[in-house]
Amino acid sequence: MRQATRHFARLPLLALVATLSACDYLRLLRPSVLEQAEPPVVALVNKLPDVDRPNEAVIARIYATGGLTHAAVGEDGVMRDEIWARPLQLIWTPAIIVMPKGGELELTVHNPGKSRHAAYLPNNGGHMLLELPPGTSGRARIELDEPGFYWFGCPVANHFGRNMFGFILVEGDVPMEARLDRPPQPLPPED
Amino acid sequence: MNCKGWNLVVAGFLMSLAAVAAAQGQKARTVDSERIARAAEAEPENWLTYHGSYNAQRHSRLDQINAKNAKQMEEAWQFYLPIPHGFEATPLVVDGVMYFTTGGHTAVYALDAASGKELWHRTFEVAEQVPACCDWVNRGLALGNGNVYFVTLDARLIALNAASGETLWEKTLADWRDGFTATVAPLFVNGKVITGISGGEYGIRGFVDAYEADTGERSWRFWTIPSPGEPGHDTWKGEQPTWMTGGGPTWVTGSYDPELNLLYWTVGNPAPDFNGEVRPGDNLYTDSVVALNPETGELIWHYQWTPHDVWDYDGINEVILADLEVKGRQVKALIHADKNGHFYVLDRSNGTFIQAAPFVRQTWAKRLDPKTGRPEVADVARLTSAMEPLCPGPAGGKEWNHMAFSPQTGLAYIPVIENCATFRMGQAFYRKGLPFWGSVADAAAIGPGESQGAMLALDPVTLKPSWKIDTKWPVMSGVLSTAGNLVFWGEAEGQLHATDAETGKDVWTHKAPMGMHAPPMTYAVDGQQYVAFPVGWGGWLNGFAPGLRHGERGHLLTVWRLPKGGQPSADGQQ
């Protein structure tokens, strides 16, 4: 009897879930979507206006598919991180690599799928191309010295054009001697 | 077995190797200030510095290609890069090796100057959101101490080993997120690398910097906008700290007089460009030329072309050093064709004004004071939110693309823009790294079909034109003058010209696939003279030719010479 009561008590809840599951918006609450809203992604989205307004929408789209990763700074000062070419999806995960400062990044790229890919990476001194035959991984050491964001992508076939691209965001500041006095930043005057 | 004989042979072989190495070392002898100062006279086969010589005349003593035989020229080689940004660089050549920089992500290329074969290249990545008003461009490099020096768009100064391309040192000039960028070709003077900065449309505070060529240590910085307490600061009035955001960029390579030991550098527009209400006063040293001591950066004299500029007339155009006889007097002159439509002659030893006259149609100035050259601004030129078209427009009577001066003909060859624009003043509000124009979006609109050009040969002594070739669009290429009595230049739609320097008659033309914005240059390898045309459209198109906004882009170096023995070879190669 007690068992039955408990079941009956659950009925309205089940009904509610059944109703809501028909609603498109609430479907977005599924875990695979929710994980996109992890705090670091949200934090970076909030930073976007400072990053780049013209490309804001493109960057936001990349978050939704790829997410982001923060490169770890090694004891030797070199930053390290890894990304994957997701099989059959033509995306990089993570698609956004955050370097906490300018310098060298050792990037490991995995291609676990059956398609051929390559990573065309920005690099001071010339772009770097990492060939990624099916089922292989590769490693490249690139150098980006100035703060800002830099695109990378897969140049095989039209993978870049089909969204297989991401960007490296270099945080940090320019050297002390290159920082100049700038006036305070007041709010815009009202018209 | 007696090995003495073998030892001798080995020793002899090693000695001959050493002799070959020494001979090669001599050939690749170091480029220094002394060598650059004498280069135009002593080694016309090389083009060792941005303007070809310290006096910036862009005149070469090479005369193998001349007005009589230029029509036989054939293409020696071409080198193409699919870079969709303006090609504004002047290549340098030293002992058979050519160096040039590209637009887009800044790259440096080293080529065999006779064949066009690549020796090495380096690309320097620029962050995607670097703010540049007028295309991602670069104008070239400096040679010295066995290195090449250049700036990147994100305001870095880099030294590479000229033989291998390896990085020697790298300095950040300023933070691009504050609106600072760099496009200028540095100048090598007395062991120092002198460079300027861009960003006049973003409220920067401009400067000229000098770095030790070997170490990259900064020797001095000359601020183009004086801070409180410095002479000239009182020309910046207004409520806000206007001097901090006063502009005054320095993106055109200066000239140098080794005898007077003076460095001449031009300074661009004040910021905000079109709203002068927030910066009452003359706004020194914007729209000026400053003469500096190259060892210390100390200001020796200055001359301001356009005090309190509100039309973006810059004043950045090159200054050519030439010795002239003006009004019966021998003058160490400095000549300059300004964006404001006037051609100036100054005494370069002390900055005294000698004479000036308009070289295009101009309506903004009633007249220039005959003693000082200071303009009396016409009533129609006072900026309001709605006004009639004014001449010249903000791209000027002439843009940065360089004129040439021939000591042989005594003429200056000026690439001319004939246009008028409707200026609009607007609200001026500074935000770090954002455009600071003091205007609306179409700050200075040129209507369709309202922008033409010309190649003008002007006598700087009489200030009278000698000849003129009218063109459909503004002439946006630089100019090269040679002892072969020729003037080389290119049009906005790609027509390349070799023109008789005295008569103004075209002796050779060729249609390149893209418009030309860079200056041509000349050099020789093994006794064969070459003329290089860097072709590739881009730059501040809205300012000078909005009608050609969609012109073909790319970087094409097309290099020409006479056929050997007067007979063109079948494949254009030797």
Short mmCIF file of C-alpha atoms in Angstrom, two decimals, chain A residues 74-176:
data_model
loop_
_atom_site.label_atom_id
_atom_site.label_comp_id
_atom_site.label_asym_id
_atom_site.label_seq_id
_atom_site.Cartn_x
_atom_site.Cartn_y
_atom_site.Cartn_z
CA GLY A 74 55.10 23.44 -17.54
CA GLU A 75 58.12 23.89 -15.31
CA ASP A 76 60.16 24.69 -18.42
CA GLY A 77 57.81 27.59 -19.19
CA VAL A 78 56.33 25.78 -22.21
CA MET A 79 52.54 25.55 -22.28
CA ARG A 80 50.99 22.18 -23.12
CA ASP A 81 47.55 21.05 -24.21
CA GLU A 82 45.79 18.44 -26.35
CA ILE A 83 42.81 18.39 -28.67
CA TRP A 84 40.91 15.76 -30.67
CA ALA A 85 39.50 15.57 -34.18
CA ARG A 86 36.11 14.09 -33.26
CA PRO A 87 35.31 11.12 -35.61
CA LEU A 88 32.70 11.87 -38.28
CA GLN A 89 31.85 15.25 -36.78
CA LEU A 90 34.31 17.58 -38.51
CA ILE A 91 34.96 19.50 -35.31
CA TRP A 92 37.89 19.96 -32.97
CA THR A 93 37.26 19.27 -29.30
CA PRO A 94 38.15 21.40 -27.51
CA ALA A 95 38.03 24.02 -30.27
CA ILE A 96 39.32 26.88 -28.15
CA ILE A 97 42.75 26.74 -26.57
CA VAL A 98 43.53 29.41 -24.00
CA MET A 99 47.20 30.24 -23.48
CA PRO A 100 47.61 32.21 -20.22
CA LYS A 101 50.45 34.24 -21.77
CA GLY A 102 52.49 34.62 -24.94
CA GLY A 103 55.17 31.99 -25.55
CA GLU A 104 55.52 28.40 -26.72
CA LEU A 105 52.68 25.92 -26.86
CA GLU A 106 53.25 22.21 -27.28
CA LEU A 107 50.02 20.94 -28.75
CA THR A 108 49.16 17.27 -29.04
CA VAL A 109 46.48 16.54 -31.62
CA HIS A 110 44.66 13.19 -31.84
CA ASN A 111 42.81 11.81 -34.82
CA PRO A 112 41.11 8.63 -33.54
CA GLY A 113 38.72 8.36 -36.50
CA LYS A 114 38.98 6.86 -39.99
CA SER A 115 39.29 10.16 -41.88
CA ARG A 116 42.46 11.92 -42.80
CA HIS A 117 42.90 15.26 -41.09
CA ALA A 118 45.65 17.83 -40.57
CA ALA A 119 46.10 20.77 -38.24
CA TYR A 120 47.18 24.04 -39.86
CA LEU A 121 48.50 26.00 -36.90
CA PRO A 122 49.44 29.67 -36.49
CA ASN A 123 53.07 30.14 -35.56
CA ASN A 124 55.60 32.94 -35.47
CA GLY A 125 58.12 32.23 -38.17
CA GLY A 126 55.58 30.55 -40.43
CA HIS A 127 52.47 28.37 -40.16
CA MET A 128 52.92 24.78 -39.06
CA LEU A 129 51.16 21.84 -40.65
CA LEU A 130 50.61 18.70 -38.61
CA GLU A 131 49.62 15.72 -40.79
CA LEU A 132 47.15 13.41 -39.05
CA PRO A 133 46.53 10.15 -40.96
CA PRO A 134 43.59 8.07 -39.63
CA GLY A 135 44.12 6.72 -36.12
CA THR A 136 47.23 8.74 -35.37
CA SER A 137 48.30 11.52 -33.06
CA GLY A 138 50.83 14.26 -33.61
CA ARG A 139 52.58 16.92 -31.65
CA ALA A 140 53.61 20.44 -32.69
CA ARG A 141 55.41 23.17 -30.85
CA ILE A 142 54.24 26.61 -31.91
CA GLU A 143 55.13 30.09 -30.75
CA LEU A 144 52.70 32.97 -30.34
CA ASP A 145 54.13 36.00 -28.58
CA GLU A 146 51.48 38.67 -28.58
CA PRO A 147 48.09 38.66 -26.83
CA GLY A 148 45.11 38.15 -29.11
CA PHE A 149 43.38 35.32 -30.90
CA TYR A 150 44.66 33.22 -33.77
CA TRP A 151 42.70 30.80 -35.99
CA PHE A 152 43.66 27.21 -36.71
CA GLY A 153 41.90 24.59 -38.81
CA CYS A 154 41.95 21.42 -40.88
CA PRO A 155 43.01 22.18 -44.48
CA VAL A 156 42.10 18.69 -45.79
CA ALA A 157 39.37 18.81 -48.47
CA ASN A 158 36.91 21.47 -47.33
CA HIS A 159 37.03 20.52 -43.64
CA PHE A 160 37.88 24.10 -42.63
CA GLY A 161 34.89 25.39 -44.58
CA ARG A 162 32.65 22.78 -42.93
CA ASN A 163 33.42 24.18 -39.48
CA MET A 164 36.54 22.20 -38.60
CA PHE A 165 38.32 25.19 -37.13
CA GLY A 166 39.01 26.73 -33.77
CA PHE A 167 41.17 29.39 -32.24
CA ILE A 168 43.97 29.93 -29.81
CA LEU A 169 43.40 32.77 -27.40
CA VAL A 170 46.60 34.23 -25.96
CA GLU A 171 45.97 36.07 -22.72
CA GLY A 172 48.44 38.19 -20.80
CA ASP A 173 50.03 41.54 -21.36
CA VAL A 174 52.75 43.14 -23.42
CA PRO A 175 56.13 43.80 -21.71
CA MET A 176 56.23 46.62 -19.14
#
